[in-house]
């Protein structure tokens, strides 16, 4: 659906995006990265707001820059908290008109999407008087109003309270289930993790990894996994582990032992026997690399 | 496409009318009307010049100096240089740039709206000016001078100026980050200084053609200015020239220039990037 | 119940004297506004015309050197002097430098101040609009008034910023020019004859700093959106000048009104220049030259103001005082709103 080849973007002497090669398929894709990773620049390139300095970016096989026909197929929810001074309904209807809908149709669709994002009762209020959560919803509504195939959501959950965040998350998941292809950016890892397992990890203008979280995990299998074992006699356990073939590192901390292994499956199979043999009392066994945060940390550190 | 053009133009109109900018411009127009009132109240014809010659000359001189050479430049400067800048600064450009409308079309709609606002303000301002000049004591020429006709000529020149300068300043606003400053510099140097130069030099200025339209119904020699030659030369210099091009060719020239500026602007807006927020790498 | 205060900790060290607190605001304001590339270019551009005056004073120094007097007629220095002042005045000056030196210096410094007015307008249009409105829109007043700073310190500090930049295109070049002109002079006699020039020119610059600086601050305090203020400010200068010219033409120059032409009072430019004209005593200094030289008499006619210069000074100072009052009021109100 989306393909970037050798995509670079620089502003003066600052490289914001550096030789990005990535394919983004259907469904929901999370664009993950710390602040300054190049996510917004990448999204602006994907939506034709910026022209690549080098390389190319295509959407449905066509270049997006200066291709206004292609813009009919996308909806963009920007990060900027900026609006025209209109009511929610007028704002969304106005942008629907710009997307080519006729007046009556634009108004009908605007009412429909505002209802869908939960702003139905507030549609006649000025957008500038909306709360942060409502503004995020109205931005989502204007992106949806012309029923695009692909949605680009730039930090859609930022600045919202937990309840709004949950509702927006559910809405995005529902849109994905309804067949919309969504690219959403975020720097909050667990948020993306709760919406999708397909991710593109970015750091300092480069794509570190892309694909399913599990696939990325598989990539990581070459890298030693860290497992923290909380027990009463960590030194005894360390002595028993030191000769194991896939244990590559041991670290003793008060009340715990951190093990680094390059074959987690073998290690986890062996742990019960070792515990049994040594008589050590284990309180907790935690894989430090289990969540997306660890994947991210690992890749970032490696880069 | 018409619907999209209309929507963008409406948004631009709302931005132009809703901001502090229009307040400043309206205040300026009221100040000029007050100036007309003050001149009418304070000036008296000299003994060697009757009121039928003095007041029309003063009126034309004021319209030329206050409106044509100043306000007709300042008002389009205020509205046309910020066609995209408003949206860039407010962060709303993304809503326009990600819609299936060619960028030159968006720009054209914005330009038309901004020019309409400029032209409307100038015409209303001149109307106020004329009223303020004539209301205190009625027609001072005793029916010898066609006040309405001459004011309409200046209004036509102002409308043409709103289009011509509008297109030029729109281009400045697209090419330069500080289009307003470049516009002020251009307005001051080219239109305020060069326009008073003789012959060929002033023919490259927009003002030369606007004057031709504004003064199409006036023969400066026939104004009956009978005072000393040095003053006459001064009045002639201020009023512009004695041998203007025809009004039709002046219209054609300025519209052609506006068209050329718009085509250039369309090329620029297609080729250049304009981002909703400052182009900072994220 | 005791409440453990965990927020503001009183500063136990010594505080700087109150009199200098505005200076901190001014210094940081100058530093911040100086980051603008445009402003730096503008100030540089404002200094460029000075080269001509430097050349003129160099020429004056050369042609009045006792060793070369009598043999200067064919030199470029004398040609420059003739081009600037006309043959009669240039001849008289070379023959009797002591009598005409004050005339030449006062006129040249006035002409320089005349050219700086456009730069003053541009510099204030670039620096002024953001000075207070940016603080208002960023809700930064709380940062100032959470410290032992009064409204007076704040306003004085901001006025200091705009005054600095006006000074950079007026007082700075005038001082440099005076220093160079003394250096170029052949004897110390020149210093004693022209000692009046610098303090008087500096006084005129100070009037410009306050007279033009305070109103732009007032404009800046009226809105949170400074984008359009530069335009409004430049428009005010241009339109007031145009209005003054039109009134003068209609009432006095073409019209038949009797009495002194007061229309210069309407123009911002002309009020500032009328003060500089009087401060430098150009009229008095040009009077003896006007009897000899047609050009000097034309200058007298063209540049002198019929209205009383004290009205101009009064208008400028009252305008400045009113402006500062507006600023203090707006800032006070905004600070109160921010505190609520």
CSV table of N, CA and C in Angstrom, one decimal, chain A residues 1-119:
chain,number,residue,atom,x,y,z
A,1,UNK,N,0.8,-1.2,0.0
A,1,UNK,CA,0.0,0.0,0.0
A,1,UNK,C,0.9,1.3,0.0
A,2,UNK,N,1.8,1.3,1.0
A,2,UNK,CA,2.7,2.5,1.0
A,2,UNK,C,4.1,1.9,0.9
A,3,UNK,N,4.9,2.6,0.0
A,3,UNK,CA,6.3,2.1,-0.1
A,3,UNK,C,7.2,3.3,-0.1
A,4,UNK,N,8.2,3.3,0.7
A,4,UNK,CA,9.3,4.3,0.7
A,4,UNK,C,10.6,3.6,0.3
A,5,UNK,N,11.2,4.3,-0.7
A,5,UNK,CA,12.5,3.7,-1.1
A,5,UNK,C,13.6,4.8,-1.0
A,6,UNK,N,14.6,4.5,-0.2
A,6,UNK,CA,15.7,5.4,0.0
A,6,UNK,C,15.2,6.8,0.4
A,7,UNK,N,14.2,6.8,1.1
A,7,UNK,CA,13.5,8.1,1.4
A,7,UNK,C,14.3,9.0,2.4
A,8,UNK,N,14.8,10.2,2.0
A,8,UNK,CA,15.5,11.1,2.9
A,8,UNK,C,14.9,12.4,2.8
A,9,UNK,N,14.9,13.1,3.9
A,9,UNK,CA,14.4,14.5,4.0
A,9,UNK,C,15.4,15.3,4.8
A,10,UNK,N,15.9,16.4,4.3
A,10,UNK,CA,16.7,17.2,5.2
A,10,UNK,C,16.2,18.7,5.1
A,11,UNK,N,16.4,19.4,6.2
A,11,UNK,CA,16.0,20.8,6.3
A,11,UNK,C,17.3,21.5,6.5
A,12,UNK,N,17.8,22.2,5.5
A,12,UNK,CA,19.1,22.8,5.6
A,12,UNK,C,20.1,21.8,5.9
A,13,UNK,N,20.8,21.9,7.0
A,13,UNK,CA,21.9,20.9,7.2
A,13,UNK,C,21.4,19.8,8.2
A,14,UNK,N,20.1,19.9,8.6
A,14,UNK,CA,19.6,18.9,9.5
A,14,UNK,C,18.9,17.7,8.7
A,15,UNK,N,19.4,16.5,9.0
A,15,UNK,CA,18.7,15.4,8.3
A,15,UNK,C,17.6,14.9,9.2
A,16,UNK,N,16.4,15.0,8.7
A,16,UNK,CA,15.3,14.6,9.5
A,16,UNK,C,14.9,13.1,9.2
A,17,UNK,N,15.1,12.7,8.0
A,17,UNK,CA,14.8,11.3,7.6
A,17,UNK,C,16.0,10.8,6.8
A,18,UNK,N,16.5,9.6,7.0
A,18,UNK,CA,17.7,9.2,6.4
A,18,UNK,C,17.6,7.9,5.7
A,19,UNK,N,17.5,7.9,4.4
A,19,UNK,CA,17.5,6.6,3.7
A,19,UNK,C,16.5,5.6,4.2
A,20,UNK,N,15.2,6.0,4.3
A,20,UNK,CA,14.2,5.0,4.8
A,20,UNK,C,13.7,4.1,3.7
A,21,UNK,N,13.8,2.8,3.9
A,21,UNK,CA,13.2,1.8,3.0
A,21,UNK,C,12.2,1.1,3.8
A,22,UNK,N,10.9,1.2,3.5
A,22,UNK,CA,9.9,0.5,4.3
A,22,UNK,C,8.7,0.3,3.4
A,23,UNK,N,8.0,-0.8,3.7
A,23,UNK,CA,6.7,-1.0,3.1
A,23,UNK,C,5.6,-1.1,4.2
A,24,UNK,N,4.6,-0.4,4.0
A,24,UNK,CA,3.5,-0.4,5.0
A,24,UNK,C,2.3,-1.1,4.4
A,25,UNK,N,1.9,-2.1,5.0
A,25,UNK,CA,0.8,-2.9,4.4
A,25,UNK,C,-0.6,-2.4,4.9
A,26,UNK,N,-1.6,-3.3,4.7
A,26,UNK,CA,-2.9,-3.0,5.1
A,26,UNK,C,-3.1,-3.1,6.6
A,27,UNK,N,-4.3,-2.7,7.1
A,27,UNK,CA,-4.5,-2.8,8.5
A,27,UNK,C,-4.0,-1.6,9.3
A,28,UNK,N,-3.8,-1.8,10.6
A,28,UNK,CA,-3.2,-0.7,11.4
A,28,UNK,C,-1.7,-0.9,11.6
A,29,UNK,N,-1.0,0.2,11.4
A,29,UNK,CA,0.4,0.2,11.6
A,29,UNK,C,0.8,1.3,12.5
A,30,UNK,N,1.6,0.9,13.5
A,30,UNK,CA,2.0,1.9,14.4
A,30,UNK,C,3.4,2.4,14.1
A,31,UNK,N,3.5,3.8,14.1
A,31,UNK,CA,4.8,4.4,13.8
A,31,UNK,C,5.4,4.8,15.1
A,32,UNK,N,6.4,4.1,15.5
A,32,UNK,CA,6.9,4.4,16.9
A,32,UNK,C,8.2,5.0,16.9
A,33,UNK,N,8.4,5.9,17.8
A,33,UNK,CA,9.7,6.6,18.0
A,33,UNK,C,9.7,7.6,19.0
A,34,UNK,N,10.9,7.9,19.5
A,34,UNK,CA,11.0,8.9,20.5
A,34,UNK,C,10.7,10.3,19.9
A,35,UNK,N,10.5,11.3,20.7
A,35,UNK,CA,10.4,12.7,20.1
A,35,UNK,C,11.7,13.0,19.3
A,36,UNK,N,11.5,13.5,18.1
A,36,UNK,CA,12.6,13.8,17.3
A,36,UNK,C,13.1,12.6,16.4
A,37,UNK,N,12.3,11.6,16.4
A,37,UNK,CA,12.7,10.4,15.6
A,37,UNK,C,12.5,10.6,14.1
A,38,UNK,N,11.6,11.5,13.8
A,38,UNK,CA,11.3,11.7,12.4
A,38,UNK,C,9.9,11.2,12.0
A,39,UNK,N,9.1,11.0,13.0
A,39,UNK,CA,7.8,10.4,12.7
A,39,UNK,C,6.9,11.4,11.9
A,40,UNK,N,6.9,12.6,12.4
A,40,UNK,CA,6.0,13.6,11.8
A,40,UNK,C,6.5,14.0,10.4
A,41,UNK,N,7.8,14.1,10.2
A,41,UNK,CA,8.4,14.3,8.9
A,41,UNK,C,8.0,13.2,8.0
A,42,UNK,N,8.1,12.0,8.4
A,42,UNK,CA,7.7,10.8,7.6
A,42,UNK,C,6.3,10.8,7.2
A,43,UNK,N,5.4,11.2,8.2
A,43,UNK,CA,4.0,11.2,7.9
A,43,UNK,C,3.7,12.4,6.9
A,44,UNK,N,4.4,13.5,7.0
A,44,UNK,CA,4.2,14.6,6.1
A,44,UNK,C,4.6,14.2,4.7
A,45,UNK,N,5.7,13.4,4.6
A,45,UNK,CA,6.1,12.9,3.3
A,45,UNK,C,5.1,11.9,2.7
A,46,UNK,N,4.5,11.1,3.6
A,46,UNK,CA,3.6,10.1,3.2
A,46,UNK,C,2.3,10.7,2.7
A,47,UNK,N,2.0,11.9,3.3
A,47,UNK,CA,0.7,12.6,2.9
A,47,UNK,C,0.9,13.7,1.9
A,48,UNK,N,2.1,13.8,1.3
A,48,UNK,CA,2.3,14.7,0.3
A,48,UNK,C,2.5,16.2,0.7
A,49,UNK,N,2.6,16.4,2.0
A,49,UNK,CA,2.9,17.8,2.5
A,49,UNK,C,4.3,18.2,2.3
A,50,UNK,N,5.2,17.2,2.3
A,50,UNK,CA,6.6,17.5,2.0
A,50,UNK,C,7.1,16.7,0.8
A,51,UNK,N,8.1,17.3,0.1
A,51,UNK,CA,8.7,16.6,-1.0
A,51,UNK,C,9.9,15.9,-0.6
A,52,UNK,N,10.1,14.7,-1.0
A,52,UNK,CA,11.4,14.0,-0.6
A,52,UNK,C,12.6,14.7,-1.1
A,53,UNK,N,13.6,14.8,-0.2
A,53,UNK,CA,14.9,15.4,-0.7
A,53,UNK,C,15.6,14.4,-1.6
A,54,UNK,N,15.4,13.1,-1.2
A,54,UNK,CA,16.0,12.0,-2.0
A,54,UNK,C,15.1,10.8,-1.9
A,55,UNK,N,15.1,9.9,-2.8
A,55,UNK,CA,14.3,8.7,-2.7
A,55,UNK,C,12.9,9.0,-3.2
A,56,UNK,N,12.0,8.0,-2.9
A,56,UNK,CA,10.6,8.2,-3.3
A,56,UNK,C,9.7,7.6,-2.3
A,57,UNK,N,8.5,8.1,-2.4
A,57,UNK,CA,7.4,7.5,-1.6
A,57,UNK,C,6.2,7.3,-2.4
A,58,UNK,N,5.6,6.1,-2.4
A,58,UNK,CA,4.4,5.9,-3.2
A,58,UNK,C,3.3,5.4,-2.4
A,59,UNK,N,2.1,5.8,-2.8
A,59,UNK,CA,0.9,5.3,-2.1
A,59,UNK,C,0.0,4.7,-3.2
A,60,UNK,N,-0.4,3.4,-3.0
A,60,UNK,CA,-1.1,2.7,-4.1
A,60,UNK,C,-0.3,2.7,-5.4
A,61,UNK,N,1.0,2.7,-5.3
A,61,UNK,CA,1.8,2.7,-6.5
A,61,UNK,C,2.1,4.0,-7.2
A,62,UNK,N,1.5,5.1,-6.6
A,62,UNK,CA,1.7,6.4,-7.3
A,62,UNK,C,2.4,7.3,-6.3
A,63,UNK,N,3.3,8.2,-6.9
A,63,UNK,CA,3.9,9.2,-6.0
A,63,UNK,C,2.9,10.1,-5.4
A,64,UNK,N,3.1,10.6,-4.2
A,64,UNK,CA,2.0,11.3,-3.5
A,64,UNK,C,2.2,12.9,-3.7
A,65,UNK,N,3.5,13.3,-3.8
A,65,UNK,CA,3.8,14.7,-3.9
A,65,UNK,C,3.1,15.3,-5.2
A,66,UNK,N,2.4,16.4,-5.0
A,66,UNK,CA,1.7,17.1,-6.0
A,66,UNK,C,0.7,16.2,-6.8
A,67,UNK,N,0.2,15.2,-6.1
A,67,UNK,CA,-0.8,14.3,-6.7
A,67,UNK,C,-2.1,14.4,-6.0
A,68,UNK,N,-2.9,15.5,-6.4
A,68,UNK,CA,-4.1,15.8,-5.6
A,68,UNK,C,-5.2,14.8,-5.7
A,69,UNK,N,-5.2,14.0,-6.8
A,69,UNK,CA,-6.2,13.0,-7.0
A,69,UNK,C,-6.1,11.9,-5.9
A,70,UNK,N,-4.8,11.6,-5.6
A,70,UNK,CA,-4.5,10.6,-4.6
A,70,UNK,C,-5.0,11.0,-3.2
A,71,UNK,N,-5.0,12.3,-3.0
A,71,UNK,CA,-5.4,12.8,-1.7
A,71,UNK,C,-6.9,12.5,-1.3
A,72,UNK,N,-7.7,12.2,-2.4
A,72,UNK,CA,-9.1,11.8,-2.1
A,72,UNK,C,-9.1,10.5,-1.3
A,73,UNK,N,-8.1,9.7,-1.4
A,73,UNK,CA,-8.1,8.4,-0.8
A,73,UNK,C,-7.5,8.3,0.6
A,74,UNK,N,-7.1,9.5,1.0
A,74,UNK,CA,-6.5,9.5,2.4
A,74,UNK,C,-7.2,10.5,3.3
A,75,UNK,N,-7.0,10.3,4.6
A,75,UNK,CA,-7.5,11.3,5.6
A,75,UNK,C,-6.4,11.5,6.6
A,76,UNK,N,-6.2,12.8,6.9
A,76,UNK,CA,-5.0,13.1,7.8
A,76,UNK,C,-5.5,13.8,9.1
A,77,UNK,N,-5.1,13.2,10.2
A,77,UNK,CA,-5.4,13.8,11.5
A,77,UNK,C,-4.1,14.4,12.0
A,78,UNK,N,-3.9,15.7,11.9
A,78,UNK,CA,-2.5,16.3,12.2
A,78,UNK,C,-2.3,16.3,13.7
A,79,UNK,N,-1.0,16.5,14.0
A,79,UNK,CA,-0.6,16.7,15.4
A,79,UNK,C,-1.0,18.1,15.9
A,80,UNK,N,-0.9,19.1,15.0
A,80,UNK,CA,-1.1,20.5,15.4
A,80,UNK,C,-2.5,20.6,16.0
A,81,UNK,N,-2.6,21.4,17.1
A,81,UNK,CA,-3.9,21.7,17.7
A,81,UNK,C,-4.4,23.0,17.1
A,82,UNK,N,-4.7,22.9,15.8
A,82,UNK,CA,-5.1,24.1,15.0
A,82,UNK,C,-6.4,23.9,14.3
A,83,UNK,N,-7.2,25.0,14.4
A,83,UNK,CA,-8.5,24.9,13.8
A,83,UNK,C,-9.0,26.2,13.2
A,84,UNK,N,-9.9,26.2,12.3
A,84,UNK,CA,-10.6,27.4,11.9
A,84,UNK,C,-11.6,27.8,12.9
A,85,UNK,N,-11.9,29.0,13.0
A,85,UNK,CA,-12.8,29.5,14.1
A,85,UNK,C,-14.3,29.2,13.6
A,86,UNK,N,-14.7,28.0,13.7
A,86,UNK,CA,-16.0,27.5,13.3
A,86,UNK,C,-16.6,26.6,14.3
A,87,UNK,N,-17.8,26.3,14.2
A,87,UNK,CA,-18.4,25.3,15.0
A,87,UNK,C,-17.9,23.9,14.6
A,88,UNK,N,-18.0,22.9,15.4
A,88,UNK,CA,-17.5,21.6,15.1
A,88,UNK,C,-18.2,21.1,13.8
A,89,UNK,N,-19.5,21.3,13.6
A,89,UNK,CA,-20.2,20.8,12.4
A,89,UNK,C,-19.7,21.6,11.2
A,90,UNK,N,-19.6,22.9,11.3
A,90,UNK,CA,-19.2,23.7,10.2
A,90,UNK,C,-17.8,23.4,9.8
A,91,UNK,N,-16.9,23.2,10.8
A,91,UNK,CA,-15.5,22.8,10.5
A,91,UNK,C,-15.4,21.5,9.7
A,92,UNK,N,-16.1,20.5,10.1
A,92,UNK,CA,-16.0,19.2,9.4
A,92,UNK,C,-16.7,19.3,8.1
A,93,UNK,N,-17.9,20.0,8.0
A,93,UNK,CA,-18.6,20.1,6.8
A,93,UNK,C,-17.8,20.8,5.7
A,94,UNK,N,-17.1,21.9,6.2
A,94,UNK,CA,-16.3,22.7,5.3
A,94,UNK,C,-15.2,21.9,4.7
A,95,UNK,N,-14.5,21.1,5.5
A,95,UNK,CA,-13.4,20.2,5.0
A,95,UNK,C,-14.0,19.1,4.1
A,96,UNK,N,-15.2,18.7,4.4
A,96,UNK,CA,-15.8,17.7,3.6
A,96,UNK,C,-16.1,18.3,2.2
A,97,UNK,N,-16.5,19.5,2.1
A,97,UNK,CA,-16.7,20.2,0.9
A,97,UNK,C,-15.4,20.3,0.1
A,98,UNK,N,-14.3,20.6,0.8
A,98,UNK,CA,-13.0,20.6,0.2
A,98,UNK,C,-12.6,19.3,-0.4
A,99,UNK,N,-13.1,18.2,0.2
A,99,UNK,CA,-12.8,16.9,-0.3
A,99,UNK,C,-13.7,16.5,-1.5
A,100,UNK,N,-14.6,17.4,-1.9
A,100,UNK,CA,-15.3,17.2,-3.1
A,100,UNK,C,-16.8,16.8,-2.9
A,101,UNK,N,-17.2,16.7,-1.6
A,101,UNK,CA,-18.6,16.4,-1.4
A,101,UNK,C,-19.5,17.6,-1.6
A,102,UNK,N,-20.7,17.3,-2.1
A,102,UNK,CA,-21.7,18.4,-2.3
A,102,UNK,C,-22.2,18.9,-1.0
A,103,UNK,N,-22.8,20.1,-1.0
A,103,UNK,CA,-23.1,20.8,0.2
A,103,UNK,C,-24.0,19.9,1.2
A,104,UNK,N,-25.1,19.4,0.6
A,104,UNK,CA,-26.0,18.6,1.5
A,104,UNK,C,-25.3,17.3,2.0
A,105,UNK,N,-24.6,16.7,1.1
A,105,UNK,CA,-23.9,15.5,1.4
A,105,UNK,C,-22.8,15.7,2.5
A,106,UNK,N,-22.1,16.8,2.3
A,106,UNK,CA,-21.0,17.2,3.2
A,106,UNK,C,-21.6,17.4,4.6
A,107,UNK,N,-22.7,18.0,4.7
A,107,UNK,CA,-23.3,18.3,6.0
A,107,UNK,C,-23.8,17.0,6.7
A,108,UNK,N,-24.4,16.1,5.8
A,108,UNK,CA,-24.9,14.8,6.3
A,108,UNK,C,-23.8,14.0,6.8
A,109,UNK,N,-22.7,13.9,6.0
A,109,UNK,CA,-21.6,13.1,6.4
A,109,UNK,C,-20.9,13.7,7.7
A,110,UNK,N,-20.8,15.0,7.8
A,110,UNK,CA,-20.2,15.7,8.9
A,110,UNK,C,-21.0,15.3,10.2
A,111,UNK,N,-22.3,15.3,10.1
A,111,UNK,CA,-23.1,15.0,11.3
A,111,UNK,C,-22.9,13.5,11.7
A,112,UNK,N,-22.8,12.7,10.7
A,112,UNK,CA,-22.6,11.3,10.9
A,112,UNK,C,-21.3,11.0,11.6
A,113,UNK,N,-20.2,11.6,11.1
A,113,UNK,CA,-18.9,11.3,11.7
A,113,UNK,C,-18.8,11.9,13.1
A,114,UNK,N,-19.4,13.1,13.2
A,114,UNK,CA,-19.3,13.7,14.6
A,114,UNK,C,-20.0,12.8,15.6
A,115,UNK,N,-21.1,12.3,15.1
A,115,UNK,CA,-21.9,11.4,16.0
A,115,UNK,C,-21.0,10.2,16.3
A,116,UNK,N,-20.3,9.7,15.3
A,116,UNK,CA,-19.5,8.5,15.5
A,116,UNK,C,-18.3,8.7,16.5
A,117,UNK,N,-17.7,9.9,16.4
A,117,UNK,CA,-16.6,10.2,17.3
A,117,UNK,C,-17.1,10.7,18.7
A,118,UNK,N,-18.4,10.7,18.8
A,118,UNK,CA,-18.9,11.1,20.2
A,118,UNK,C,-19.1,12.6,20.4
A,119,UNK,N,-19.2,13.3,19.3
A,119,UNK,CA,-19.3,14.8,19.4
A,119,UNK,C,-20.7,15.3,19.0
